mmCIF file of C-alpha atoms in Angstrom:
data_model
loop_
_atom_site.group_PDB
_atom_site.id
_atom_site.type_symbol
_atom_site.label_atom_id
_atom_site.label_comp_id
_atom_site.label_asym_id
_atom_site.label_seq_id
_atom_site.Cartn_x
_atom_site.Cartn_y
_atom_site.Cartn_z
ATOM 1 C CA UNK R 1 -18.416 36.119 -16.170
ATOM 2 C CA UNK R 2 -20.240 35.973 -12.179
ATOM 3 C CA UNK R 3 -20.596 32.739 -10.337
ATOM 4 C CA UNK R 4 -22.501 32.210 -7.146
ATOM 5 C CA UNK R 5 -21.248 30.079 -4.551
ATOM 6 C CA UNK R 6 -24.011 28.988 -2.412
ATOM 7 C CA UNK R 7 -23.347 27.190 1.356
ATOM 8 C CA UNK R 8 -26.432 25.624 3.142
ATOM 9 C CA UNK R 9 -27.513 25.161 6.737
ATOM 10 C CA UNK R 10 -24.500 24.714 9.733
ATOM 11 C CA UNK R 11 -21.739 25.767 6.772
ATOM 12 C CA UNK R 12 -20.996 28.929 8.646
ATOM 13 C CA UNK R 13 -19.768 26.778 11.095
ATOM 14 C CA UNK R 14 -16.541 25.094 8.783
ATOM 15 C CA UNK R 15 -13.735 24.366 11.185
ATOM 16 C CA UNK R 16 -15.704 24.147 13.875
ATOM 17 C CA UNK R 17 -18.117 21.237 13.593
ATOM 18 C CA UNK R 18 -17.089 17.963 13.143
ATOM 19 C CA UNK R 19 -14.067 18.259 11.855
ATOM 20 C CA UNK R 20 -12.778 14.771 12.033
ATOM 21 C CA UNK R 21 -15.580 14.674 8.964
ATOM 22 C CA UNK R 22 -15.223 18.224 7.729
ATOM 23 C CA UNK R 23 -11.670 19.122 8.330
ATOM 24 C CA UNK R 24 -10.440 22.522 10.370
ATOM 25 C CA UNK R 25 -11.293 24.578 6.897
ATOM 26 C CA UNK R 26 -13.323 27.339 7.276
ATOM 27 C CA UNK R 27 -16.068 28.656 5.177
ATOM 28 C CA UNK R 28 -14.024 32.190 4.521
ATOM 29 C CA UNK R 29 -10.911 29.837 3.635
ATOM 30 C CA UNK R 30 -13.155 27.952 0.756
ATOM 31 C CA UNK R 31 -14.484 31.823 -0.527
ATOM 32 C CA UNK R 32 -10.739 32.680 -0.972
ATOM 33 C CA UNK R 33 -10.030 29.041 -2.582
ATOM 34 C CA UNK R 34 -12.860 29.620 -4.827
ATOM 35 C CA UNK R 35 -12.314 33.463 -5.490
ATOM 36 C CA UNK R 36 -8.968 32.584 -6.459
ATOM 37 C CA UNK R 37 -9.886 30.047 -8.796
ATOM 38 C CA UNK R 38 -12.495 31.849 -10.321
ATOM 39 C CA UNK R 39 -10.241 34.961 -10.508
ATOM 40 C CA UNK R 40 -7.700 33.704 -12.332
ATOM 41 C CA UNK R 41 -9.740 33.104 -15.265
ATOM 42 C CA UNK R 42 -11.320 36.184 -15.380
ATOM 43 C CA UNK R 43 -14.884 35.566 -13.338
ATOM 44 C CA UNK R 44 -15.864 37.327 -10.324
ATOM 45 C CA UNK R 45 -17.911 35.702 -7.590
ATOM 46 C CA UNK R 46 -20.593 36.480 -5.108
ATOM 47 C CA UNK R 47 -21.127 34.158 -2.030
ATOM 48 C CA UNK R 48 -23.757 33.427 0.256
ATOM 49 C CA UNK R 49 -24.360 30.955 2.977
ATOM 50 C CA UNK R 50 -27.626 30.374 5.399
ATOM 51 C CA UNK R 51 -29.474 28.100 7.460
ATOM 52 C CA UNK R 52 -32.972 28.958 5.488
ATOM 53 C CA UNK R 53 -33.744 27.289 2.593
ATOM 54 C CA UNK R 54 -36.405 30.480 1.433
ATOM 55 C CA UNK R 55 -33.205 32.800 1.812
ATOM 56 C CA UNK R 56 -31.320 30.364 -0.283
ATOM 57 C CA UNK R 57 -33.882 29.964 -3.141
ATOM 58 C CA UNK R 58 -34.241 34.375 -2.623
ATOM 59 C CA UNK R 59 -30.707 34.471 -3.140
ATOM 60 C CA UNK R 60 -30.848 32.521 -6.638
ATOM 61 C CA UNK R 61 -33.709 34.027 -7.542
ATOM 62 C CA UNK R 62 -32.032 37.206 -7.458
ATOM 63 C CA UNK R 63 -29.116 36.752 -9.099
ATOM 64 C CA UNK R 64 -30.321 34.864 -11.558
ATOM 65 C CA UNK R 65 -29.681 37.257 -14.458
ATOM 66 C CA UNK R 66 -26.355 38.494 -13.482
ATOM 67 C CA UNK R 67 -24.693 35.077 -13.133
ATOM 68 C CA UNK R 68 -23.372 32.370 -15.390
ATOM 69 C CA UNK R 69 -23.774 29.558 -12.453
ATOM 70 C CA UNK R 70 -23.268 28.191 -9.831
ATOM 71 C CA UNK R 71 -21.611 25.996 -6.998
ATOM 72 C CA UNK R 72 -23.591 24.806 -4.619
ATOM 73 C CA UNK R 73 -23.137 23.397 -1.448
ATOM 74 C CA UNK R 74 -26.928 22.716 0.098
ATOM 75 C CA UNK R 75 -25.671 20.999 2.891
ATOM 76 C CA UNK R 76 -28.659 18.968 4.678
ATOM 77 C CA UNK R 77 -31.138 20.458 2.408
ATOM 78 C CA UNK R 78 -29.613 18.391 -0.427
ATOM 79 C CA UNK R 79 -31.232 15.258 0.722
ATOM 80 C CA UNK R 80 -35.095 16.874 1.073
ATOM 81 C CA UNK R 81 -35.569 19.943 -0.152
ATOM 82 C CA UNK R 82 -37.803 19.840 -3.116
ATOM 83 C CA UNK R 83 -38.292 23.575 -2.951
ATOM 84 C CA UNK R 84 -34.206 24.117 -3.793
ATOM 85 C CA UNK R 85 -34.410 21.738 -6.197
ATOM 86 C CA UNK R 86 -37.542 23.513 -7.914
ATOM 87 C CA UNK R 87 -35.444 26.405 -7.272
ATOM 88 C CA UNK R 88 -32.429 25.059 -9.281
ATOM 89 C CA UNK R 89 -34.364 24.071 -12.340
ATOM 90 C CA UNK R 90 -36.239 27.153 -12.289
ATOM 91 C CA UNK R 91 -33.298 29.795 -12.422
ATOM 92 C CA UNK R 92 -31.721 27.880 -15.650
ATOM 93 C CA UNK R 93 -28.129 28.120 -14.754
ATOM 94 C CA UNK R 94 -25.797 25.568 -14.749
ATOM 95 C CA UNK R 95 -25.157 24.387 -11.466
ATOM 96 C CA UNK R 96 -22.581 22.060 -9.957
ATOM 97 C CA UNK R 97 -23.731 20.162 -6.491
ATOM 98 C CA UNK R 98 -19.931 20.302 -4.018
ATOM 99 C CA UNK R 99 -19.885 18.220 -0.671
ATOM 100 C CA UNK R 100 -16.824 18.100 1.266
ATOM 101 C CA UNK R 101 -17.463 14.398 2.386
ATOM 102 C CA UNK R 102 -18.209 11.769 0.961
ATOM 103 C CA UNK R 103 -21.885 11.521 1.253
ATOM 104 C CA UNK R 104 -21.957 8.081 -0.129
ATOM 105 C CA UNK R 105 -19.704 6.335 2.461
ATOM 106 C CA UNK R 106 -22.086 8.295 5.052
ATOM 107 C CA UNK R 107 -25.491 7.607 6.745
ATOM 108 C CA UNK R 108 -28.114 6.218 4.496
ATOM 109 C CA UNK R 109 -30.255 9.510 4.101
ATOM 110 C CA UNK R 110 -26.959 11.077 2.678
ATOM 111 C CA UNK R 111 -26.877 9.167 -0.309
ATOM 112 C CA UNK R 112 -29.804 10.849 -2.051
ATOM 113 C CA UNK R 113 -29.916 14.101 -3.649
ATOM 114 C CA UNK R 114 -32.642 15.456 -4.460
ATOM 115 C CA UNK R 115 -31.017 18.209 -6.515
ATOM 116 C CA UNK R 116 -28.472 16.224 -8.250
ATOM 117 C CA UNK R 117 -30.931 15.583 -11.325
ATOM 118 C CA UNK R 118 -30.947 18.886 -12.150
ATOM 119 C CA UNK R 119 -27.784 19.904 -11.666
ATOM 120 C CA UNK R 120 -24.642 20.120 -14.134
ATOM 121 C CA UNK R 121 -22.871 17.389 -12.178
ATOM 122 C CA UNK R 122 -21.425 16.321 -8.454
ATOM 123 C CA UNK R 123 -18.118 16.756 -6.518
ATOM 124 C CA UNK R 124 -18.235 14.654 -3.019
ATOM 125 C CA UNK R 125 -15.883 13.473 -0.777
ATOM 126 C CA UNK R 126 -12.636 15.820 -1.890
ATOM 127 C CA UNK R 127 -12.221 18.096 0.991
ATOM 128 C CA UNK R 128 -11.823 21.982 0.094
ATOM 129 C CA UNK R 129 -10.481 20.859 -3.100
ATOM 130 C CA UNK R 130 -13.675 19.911 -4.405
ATOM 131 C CA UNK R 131 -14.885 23.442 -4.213
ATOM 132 C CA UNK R 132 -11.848 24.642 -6.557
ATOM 133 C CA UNK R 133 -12.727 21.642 -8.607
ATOM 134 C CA UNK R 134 -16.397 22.343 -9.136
ATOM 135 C CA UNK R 135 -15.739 25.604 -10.351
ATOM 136 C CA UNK R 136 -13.513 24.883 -12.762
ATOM 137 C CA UNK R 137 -15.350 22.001 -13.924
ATOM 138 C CA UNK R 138 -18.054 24.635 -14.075
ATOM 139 C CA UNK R 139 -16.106 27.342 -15.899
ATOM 140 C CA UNK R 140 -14.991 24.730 -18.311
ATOM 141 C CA UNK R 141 -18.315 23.790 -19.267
ATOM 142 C CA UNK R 142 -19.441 27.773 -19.524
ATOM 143 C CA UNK R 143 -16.411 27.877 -21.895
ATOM 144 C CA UNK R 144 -17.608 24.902 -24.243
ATOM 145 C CA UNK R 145 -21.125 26.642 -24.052
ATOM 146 C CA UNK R 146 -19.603 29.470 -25.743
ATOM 147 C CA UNK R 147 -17.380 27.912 -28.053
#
């Protein structure tokens, strides 16, 4: 079993900005989280972060046939982009939408998603631990799929 885990714009910079809102976690420390938690029930993973949406939507365009699904973490481009939405729906994997705030309790914009209707579910507001959560909430599901 492969999962992607996908980061968004300014995620390269985890521990670094903001981290009264984002904590002092950085994005290698989630990869290990979520490696580890993938690991140790038997799926590998393949990351990728950027600030470009068109790299983002290459990258799961790509992979498409060699992965089971996904965690995603579009950062800002979860509140606009149509094109990673399209993107989403188009590659036919599950996919499970991670945010290490709570974009609710944030600034207006922040409280859309324009990808959460086509993805598997939504983890927001739980730190790093929402990362290990979404994948195992996303394993889980791959495991009822092929039950």
């Amino acid at each position: 079993m492969n999962l992607l885990l996908v980061h968004g714009p300014n995620l390269n910079l985890l521990g670094e900005r903001k981290p009264e809102i984002y904590g002092r976690t950085t994005l290698l420390d989630i990869e290990a989280d979520v490696a580890a938690a993938a690991g140790s029930r038997g799926a590998a993973l393949v990351c990728c972060q950027s600030n470009h949406a068109g790299a983002l939507i290459d990258f799961l365009h790509e992979h498409r046939k060699r992965a089971n699904g996904v965690v995603l973490n579009a950062g800002a481009y979860t509140h606009y982009s149509v094109a990673l939405r399209d993107a989403i729906e188009a590659i036919q994997l599950p996919v499970v939408e991670v945010h290490i705030s709570n974009t609710h309790a944030r600034e207006g914009f922040r409280h859309i998603s324009m990808i959460a209707p086509v993805c598997l579910g939504q983890v927001t507001g739980l730190g790093r631990d929402g990362y290990t959560l979404a994948t195992s909430l996303l394993l889980d599901h791959l495991g009822a799929a092929r039950a």
